[in-house]
mmCIF file of C-alpha atoms in Angstrom:
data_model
loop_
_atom_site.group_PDB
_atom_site.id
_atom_site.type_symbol
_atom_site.label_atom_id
_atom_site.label_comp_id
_atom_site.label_asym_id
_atom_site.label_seq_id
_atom_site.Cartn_x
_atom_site.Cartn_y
_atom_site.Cartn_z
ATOM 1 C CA UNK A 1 0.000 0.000 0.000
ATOM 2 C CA UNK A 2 1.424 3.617 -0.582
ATOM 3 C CA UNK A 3 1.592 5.413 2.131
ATOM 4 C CA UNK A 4 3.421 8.144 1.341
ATOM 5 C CA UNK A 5 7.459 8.863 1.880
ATOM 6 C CA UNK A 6 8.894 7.153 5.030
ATOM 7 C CA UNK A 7 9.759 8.861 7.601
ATOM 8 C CA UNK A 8 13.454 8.571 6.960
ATOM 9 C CA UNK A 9 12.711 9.583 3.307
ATOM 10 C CA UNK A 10 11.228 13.080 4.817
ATOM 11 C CA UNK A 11 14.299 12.858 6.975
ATOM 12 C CA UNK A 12 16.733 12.521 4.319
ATOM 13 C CA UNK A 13 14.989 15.760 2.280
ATOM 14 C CA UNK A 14 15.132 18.307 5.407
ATOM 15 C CA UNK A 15 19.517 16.955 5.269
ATOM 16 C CA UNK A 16 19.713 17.635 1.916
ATOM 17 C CA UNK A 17 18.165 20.981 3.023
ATOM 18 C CA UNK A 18 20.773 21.692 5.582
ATOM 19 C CA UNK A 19 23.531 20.371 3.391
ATOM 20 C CA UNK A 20 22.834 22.928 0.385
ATOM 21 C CA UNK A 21 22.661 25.606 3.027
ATOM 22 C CA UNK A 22 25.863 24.869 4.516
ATOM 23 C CA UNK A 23 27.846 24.157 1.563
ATOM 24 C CA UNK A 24 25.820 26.048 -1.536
ATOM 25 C CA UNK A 25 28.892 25.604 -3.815
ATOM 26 C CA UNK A 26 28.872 21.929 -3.512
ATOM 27 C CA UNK A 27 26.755 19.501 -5.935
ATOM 28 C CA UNK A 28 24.322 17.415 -4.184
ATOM 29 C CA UNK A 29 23.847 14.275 -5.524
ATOM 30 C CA UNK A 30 22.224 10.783 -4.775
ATOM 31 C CA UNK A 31 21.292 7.156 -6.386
ATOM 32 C CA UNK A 32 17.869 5.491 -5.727
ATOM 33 C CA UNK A 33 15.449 2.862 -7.155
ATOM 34 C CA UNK A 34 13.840 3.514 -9.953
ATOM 35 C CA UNK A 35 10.765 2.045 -9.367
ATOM 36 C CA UNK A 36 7.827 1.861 -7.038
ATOM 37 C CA UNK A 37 8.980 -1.429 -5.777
ATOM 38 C CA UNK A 38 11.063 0.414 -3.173
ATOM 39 C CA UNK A 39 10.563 4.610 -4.764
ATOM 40 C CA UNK A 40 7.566 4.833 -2.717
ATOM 41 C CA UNK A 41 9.538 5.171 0.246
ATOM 42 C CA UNK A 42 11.016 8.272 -1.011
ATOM 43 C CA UNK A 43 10.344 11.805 -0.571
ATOM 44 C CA UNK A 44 10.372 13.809 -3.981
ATOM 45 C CA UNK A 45 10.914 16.877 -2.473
ATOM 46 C CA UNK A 46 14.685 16.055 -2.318
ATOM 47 C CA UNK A 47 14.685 16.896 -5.523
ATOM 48 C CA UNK A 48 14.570 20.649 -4.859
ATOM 49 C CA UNK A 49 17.778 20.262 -2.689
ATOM 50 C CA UNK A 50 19.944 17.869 -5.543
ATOM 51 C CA UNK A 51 21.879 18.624 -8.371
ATOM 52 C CA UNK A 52 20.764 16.048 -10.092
ATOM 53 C CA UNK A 53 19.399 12.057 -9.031
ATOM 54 C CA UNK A 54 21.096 8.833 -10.325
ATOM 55 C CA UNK A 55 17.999 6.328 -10.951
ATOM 56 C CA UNK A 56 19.492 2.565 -10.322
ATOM 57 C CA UNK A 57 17.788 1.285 -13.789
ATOM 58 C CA UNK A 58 19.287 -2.145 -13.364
ATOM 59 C CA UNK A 59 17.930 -5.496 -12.102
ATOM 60 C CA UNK A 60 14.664 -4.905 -13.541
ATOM 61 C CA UNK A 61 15.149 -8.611 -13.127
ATOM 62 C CA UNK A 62 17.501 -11.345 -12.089
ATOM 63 C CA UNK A 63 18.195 -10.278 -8.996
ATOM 64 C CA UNK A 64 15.131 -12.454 -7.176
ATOM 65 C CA UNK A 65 14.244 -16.153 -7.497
ATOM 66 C CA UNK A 66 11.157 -15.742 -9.404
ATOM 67 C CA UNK A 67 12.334 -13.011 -11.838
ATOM 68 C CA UNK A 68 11.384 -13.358 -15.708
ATOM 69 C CA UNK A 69 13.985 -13.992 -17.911
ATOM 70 C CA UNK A 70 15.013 -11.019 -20.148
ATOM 71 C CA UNK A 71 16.920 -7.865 -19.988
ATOM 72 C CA UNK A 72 17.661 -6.317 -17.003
ATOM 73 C CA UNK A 73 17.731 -2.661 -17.787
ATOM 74 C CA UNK A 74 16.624 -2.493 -21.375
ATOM 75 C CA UNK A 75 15.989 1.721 -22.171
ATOM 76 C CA UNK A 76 12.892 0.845 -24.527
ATOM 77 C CA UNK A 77 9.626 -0.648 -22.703
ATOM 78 C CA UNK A 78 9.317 -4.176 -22.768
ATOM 79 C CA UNK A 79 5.779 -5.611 -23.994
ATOM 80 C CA UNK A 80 3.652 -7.973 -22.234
ATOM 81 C CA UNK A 81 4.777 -11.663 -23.229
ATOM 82 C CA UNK A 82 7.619 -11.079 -24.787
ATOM 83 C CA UNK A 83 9.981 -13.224 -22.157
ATOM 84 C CA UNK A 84 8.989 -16.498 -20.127
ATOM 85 C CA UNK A 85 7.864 -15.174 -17.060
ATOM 86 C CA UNK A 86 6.824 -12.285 -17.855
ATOM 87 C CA UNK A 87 3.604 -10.770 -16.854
ATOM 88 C CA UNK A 88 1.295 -8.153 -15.388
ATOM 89 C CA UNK A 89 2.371 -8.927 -12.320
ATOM 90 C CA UNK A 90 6.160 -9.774 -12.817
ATOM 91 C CA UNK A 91 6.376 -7.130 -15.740
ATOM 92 C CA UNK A 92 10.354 -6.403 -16.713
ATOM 93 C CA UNK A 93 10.273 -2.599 -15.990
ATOM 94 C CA UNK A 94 12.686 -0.142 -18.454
ATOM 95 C CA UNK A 95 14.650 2.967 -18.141
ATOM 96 C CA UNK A 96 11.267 4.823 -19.828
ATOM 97 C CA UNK A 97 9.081 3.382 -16.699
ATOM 98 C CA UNK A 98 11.814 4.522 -14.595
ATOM 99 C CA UNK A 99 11.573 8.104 -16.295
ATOM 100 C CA UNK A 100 7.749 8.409 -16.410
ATOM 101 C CA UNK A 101 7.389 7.363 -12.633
ATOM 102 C CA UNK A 102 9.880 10.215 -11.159
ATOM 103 C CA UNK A 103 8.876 12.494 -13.517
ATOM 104 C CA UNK A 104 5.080 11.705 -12.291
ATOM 105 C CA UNK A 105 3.770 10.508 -15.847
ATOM 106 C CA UNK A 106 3.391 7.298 -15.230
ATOM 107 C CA UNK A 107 0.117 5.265 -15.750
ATOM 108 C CA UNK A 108 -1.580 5.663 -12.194
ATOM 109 C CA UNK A 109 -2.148 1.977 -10.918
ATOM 110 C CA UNK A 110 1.772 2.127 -10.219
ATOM 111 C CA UNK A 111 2.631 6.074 -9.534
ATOM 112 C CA UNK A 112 3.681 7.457 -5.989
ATOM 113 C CA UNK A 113 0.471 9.088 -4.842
ATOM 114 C CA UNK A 114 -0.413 10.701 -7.788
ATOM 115 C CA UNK A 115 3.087 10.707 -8.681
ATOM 116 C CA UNK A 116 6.151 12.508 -8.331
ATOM 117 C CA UNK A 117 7.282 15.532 -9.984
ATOM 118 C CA UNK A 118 10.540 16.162 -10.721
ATOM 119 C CA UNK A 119 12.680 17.946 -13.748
ATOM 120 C CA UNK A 120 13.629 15.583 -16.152
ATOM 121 C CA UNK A 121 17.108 17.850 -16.444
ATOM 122 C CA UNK A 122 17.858 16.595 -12.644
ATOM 123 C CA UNK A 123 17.100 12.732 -13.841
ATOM 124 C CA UNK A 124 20.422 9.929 -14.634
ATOM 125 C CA UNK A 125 19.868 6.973 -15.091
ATOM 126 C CA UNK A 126 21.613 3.436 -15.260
ATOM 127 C CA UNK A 127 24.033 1.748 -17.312
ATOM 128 C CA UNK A 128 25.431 -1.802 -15.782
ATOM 129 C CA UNK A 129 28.457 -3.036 -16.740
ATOM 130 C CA UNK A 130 27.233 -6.516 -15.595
ATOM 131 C CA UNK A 131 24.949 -9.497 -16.998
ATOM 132 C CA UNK A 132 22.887 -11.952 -15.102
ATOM 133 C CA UNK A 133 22.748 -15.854 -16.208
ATOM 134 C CA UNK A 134 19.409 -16.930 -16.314
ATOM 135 C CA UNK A 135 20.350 -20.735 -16.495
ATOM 136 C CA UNK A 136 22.343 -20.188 -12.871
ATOM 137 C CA UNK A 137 20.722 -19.324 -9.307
ATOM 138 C CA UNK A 138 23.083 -17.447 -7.252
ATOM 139 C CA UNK A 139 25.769 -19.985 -5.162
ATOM 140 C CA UNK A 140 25.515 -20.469 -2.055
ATOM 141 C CA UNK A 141 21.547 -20.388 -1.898
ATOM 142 C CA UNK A 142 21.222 -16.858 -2.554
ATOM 143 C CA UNK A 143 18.399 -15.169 -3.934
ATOM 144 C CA UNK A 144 18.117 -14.082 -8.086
ATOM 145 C CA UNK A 145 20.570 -15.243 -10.904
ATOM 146 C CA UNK A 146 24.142 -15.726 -11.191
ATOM 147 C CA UNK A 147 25.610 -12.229 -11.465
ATOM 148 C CA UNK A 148 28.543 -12.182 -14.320
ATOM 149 C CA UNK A 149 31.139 -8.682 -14.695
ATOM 150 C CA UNK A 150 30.848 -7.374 -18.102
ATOM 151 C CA UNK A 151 34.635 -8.424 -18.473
ATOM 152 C CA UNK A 152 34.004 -11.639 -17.751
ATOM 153 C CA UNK A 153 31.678 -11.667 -20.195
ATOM 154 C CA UNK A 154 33.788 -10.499 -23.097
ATOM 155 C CA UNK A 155 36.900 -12.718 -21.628
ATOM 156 C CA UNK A 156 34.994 -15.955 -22.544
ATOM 157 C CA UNK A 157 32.885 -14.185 -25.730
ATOM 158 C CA UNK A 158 35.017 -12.005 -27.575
ATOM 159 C CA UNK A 159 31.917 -11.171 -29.707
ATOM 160 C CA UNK A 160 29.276 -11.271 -26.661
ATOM 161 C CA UNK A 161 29.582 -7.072 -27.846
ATOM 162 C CA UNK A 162 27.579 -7.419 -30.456
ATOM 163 C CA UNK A 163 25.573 -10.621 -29.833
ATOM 164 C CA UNK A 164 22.462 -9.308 -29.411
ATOM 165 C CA UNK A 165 19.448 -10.567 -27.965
ATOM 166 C CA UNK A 166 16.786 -12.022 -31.175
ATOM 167 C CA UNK A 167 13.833 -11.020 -29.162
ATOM 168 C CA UNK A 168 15.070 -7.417 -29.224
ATOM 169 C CA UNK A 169 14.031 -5.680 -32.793
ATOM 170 C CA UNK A 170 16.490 -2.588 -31.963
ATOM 171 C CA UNK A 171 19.446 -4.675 -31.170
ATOM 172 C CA UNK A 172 21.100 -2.677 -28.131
ATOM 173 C CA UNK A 173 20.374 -5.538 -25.563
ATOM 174 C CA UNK A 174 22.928 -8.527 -25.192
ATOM 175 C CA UNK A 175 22.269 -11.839 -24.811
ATOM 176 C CA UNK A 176 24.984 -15.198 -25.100
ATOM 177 C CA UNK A 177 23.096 -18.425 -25.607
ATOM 178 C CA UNK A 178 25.467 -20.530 -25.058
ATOM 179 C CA UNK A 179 27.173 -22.922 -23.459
ATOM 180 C CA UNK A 180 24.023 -23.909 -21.628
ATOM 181 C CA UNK A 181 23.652 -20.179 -20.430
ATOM 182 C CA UNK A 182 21.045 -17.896 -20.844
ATOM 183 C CA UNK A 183 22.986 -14.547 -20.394
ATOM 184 C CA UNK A 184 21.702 -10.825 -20.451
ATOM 185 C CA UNK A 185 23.327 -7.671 -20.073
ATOM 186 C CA UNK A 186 24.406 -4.463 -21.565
ATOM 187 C CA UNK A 187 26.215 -4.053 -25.102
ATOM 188 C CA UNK A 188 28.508 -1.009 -26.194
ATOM 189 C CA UNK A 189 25.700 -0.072 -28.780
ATOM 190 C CA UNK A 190 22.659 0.106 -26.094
ATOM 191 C CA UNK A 191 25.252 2.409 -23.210
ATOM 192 C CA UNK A 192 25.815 4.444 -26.605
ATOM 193 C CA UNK A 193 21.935 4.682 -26.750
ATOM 194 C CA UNK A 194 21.384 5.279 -23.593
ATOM 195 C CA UNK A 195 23.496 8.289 -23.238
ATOM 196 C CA UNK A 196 21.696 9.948 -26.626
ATOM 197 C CA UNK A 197 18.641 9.224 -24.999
ATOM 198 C CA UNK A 198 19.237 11.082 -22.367
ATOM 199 C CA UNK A 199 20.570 14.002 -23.789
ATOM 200 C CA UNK A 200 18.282 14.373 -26.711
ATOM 201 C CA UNK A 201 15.722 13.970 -24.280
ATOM 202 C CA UNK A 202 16.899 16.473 -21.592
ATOM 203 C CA UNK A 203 17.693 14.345 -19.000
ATOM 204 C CA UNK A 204 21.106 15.241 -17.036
ATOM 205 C CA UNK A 205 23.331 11.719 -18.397
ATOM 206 C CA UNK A 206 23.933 8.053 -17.496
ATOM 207 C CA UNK A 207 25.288 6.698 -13.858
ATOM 208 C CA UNK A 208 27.161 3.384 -14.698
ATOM 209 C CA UNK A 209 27.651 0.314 -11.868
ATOM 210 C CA UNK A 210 30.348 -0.216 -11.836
ATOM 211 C CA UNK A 211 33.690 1.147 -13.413
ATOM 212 C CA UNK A 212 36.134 -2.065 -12.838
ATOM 213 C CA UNK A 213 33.807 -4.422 -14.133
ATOM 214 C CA UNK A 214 34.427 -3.041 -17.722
ATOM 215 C CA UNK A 215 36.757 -4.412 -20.090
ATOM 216 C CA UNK A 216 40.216 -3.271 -21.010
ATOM 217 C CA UNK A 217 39.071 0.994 -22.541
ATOM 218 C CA UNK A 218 41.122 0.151 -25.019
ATOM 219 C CA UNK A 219 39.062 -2.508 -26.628
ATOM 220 C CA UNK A 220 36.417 -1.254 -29.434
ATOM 221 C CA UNK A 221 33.746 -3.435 -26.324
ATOM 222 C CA UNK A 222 34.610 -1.201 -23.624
ATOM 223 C CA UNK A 223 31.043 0.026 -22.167
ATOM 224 C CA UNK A 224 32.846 3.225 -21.124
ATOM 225 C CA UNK A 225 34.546 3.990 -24.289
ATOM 226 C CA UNK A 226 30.970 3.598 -25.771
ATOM 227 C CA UNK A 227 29.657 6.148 -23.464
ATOM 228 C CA UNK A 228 32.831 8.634 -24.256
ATOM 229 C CA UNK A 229 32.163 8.451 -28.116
ATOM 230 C CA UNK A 230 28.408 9.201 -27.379
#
């Protein structure tokens, strides 16, 4: 049920207040979900104290035991029945969903008491430089997928870069099918996209998790280089 921000939410908004009154030269700055699964908690008026938010657009799924198997931060929506699993109520969420809801245009049975509200030009959101393994739980017992480092990735598949998933029609997600695996993540061509997006769109950039986990920069798959040349 929403019930509004949580009280540490509120709490975290009247220390961002404080902050930008102590130290008005500094940027303010912070990363949070980017959906309602957890956004609810928040308090949008933080907003009006940071430079600019960093939406976590990344384990839309994988990261639980009964997640569908697709892309976990694909930019463009993902259609109903697309990916096994996958339905109204385990939907695979996008960057665009992630958008609409903090921006407060998202369709009402999921927005934040009639929504948030805030500037597109403060919004980032996520690249992840990291793929989860459908075909692999987590070791150990743990909850979600196994969780493979984007270097990792390209160390075993030198062409995992531009292997692209078939069920995707624009070609910017990954996916190695392999091997017995059933692997998703980010290629150089979708962080590319990602960063266009948001600038031709007016949102403030990209936020990527997490800088080691890319290849060598000086290989034509580095996700950073990608983002650089964009």
């Amino acid at each position: 049920q929403d019930v509004g921000p949580h009280p540490a939410a509120v709490g975290l908004t009247l220390l961002s207040k404080k902050l930008k009154e102590k130290m008005p030269n500094k940027l303010l700055s912070g990363a949070v979900f980017g959906t309602s699964w957890f956004g609810n908690n928040y308090d949008d008026g933080i907003a009006e104290y940071w430079d600019w938010i960093g939406l976590m657009t990344y384990d839309f799924t994988g990261s639980w035991n009964q997640s569908p198997t697709g892309p976990h931060s694909s930019l463009y929506k993902t259609p109903l029945n697309t990916y096994p699993g996958q339905s109204i109520n385990t939907p695979i969420y996008s960057v665009q969903d992630a958008l609409e809801y903090w921006m407060g245009i998202a369709t009402p049975e999921w927005n934040h008491d009639g929504g948030f509200n805030v500037p597109k030009s403060k919004l980032t959101f996520g690249v992840p430089v990291y793929g989860y393994n459908f075909a692999k739980r987590k070791p150990n017992n743990g909850n979600g997928f196994e969780f493979v480092p984007y270097r990792k990735i390209i160390d075993e598949y030198p062409n995992a870069a531009t292997s692209y998933d078939p069920l995707d029609t624009r070609q910017l997600n990954g996916y190695i099918g392999e091997d017995g695996k059933k692997l998703y993540y980010d290629t150089p061509k979708h962080a590319g996209t990602k960063l266009n997006y948001s600038r031709d769109n007016g949102h403030q950039g990209v936020i990527v998790w997490e800088l080691t986990q890319d290849t060598n920069y000086n290989n034509p798959a580095s996700i950073l280089k990608a983002i650089n040349v964009a």
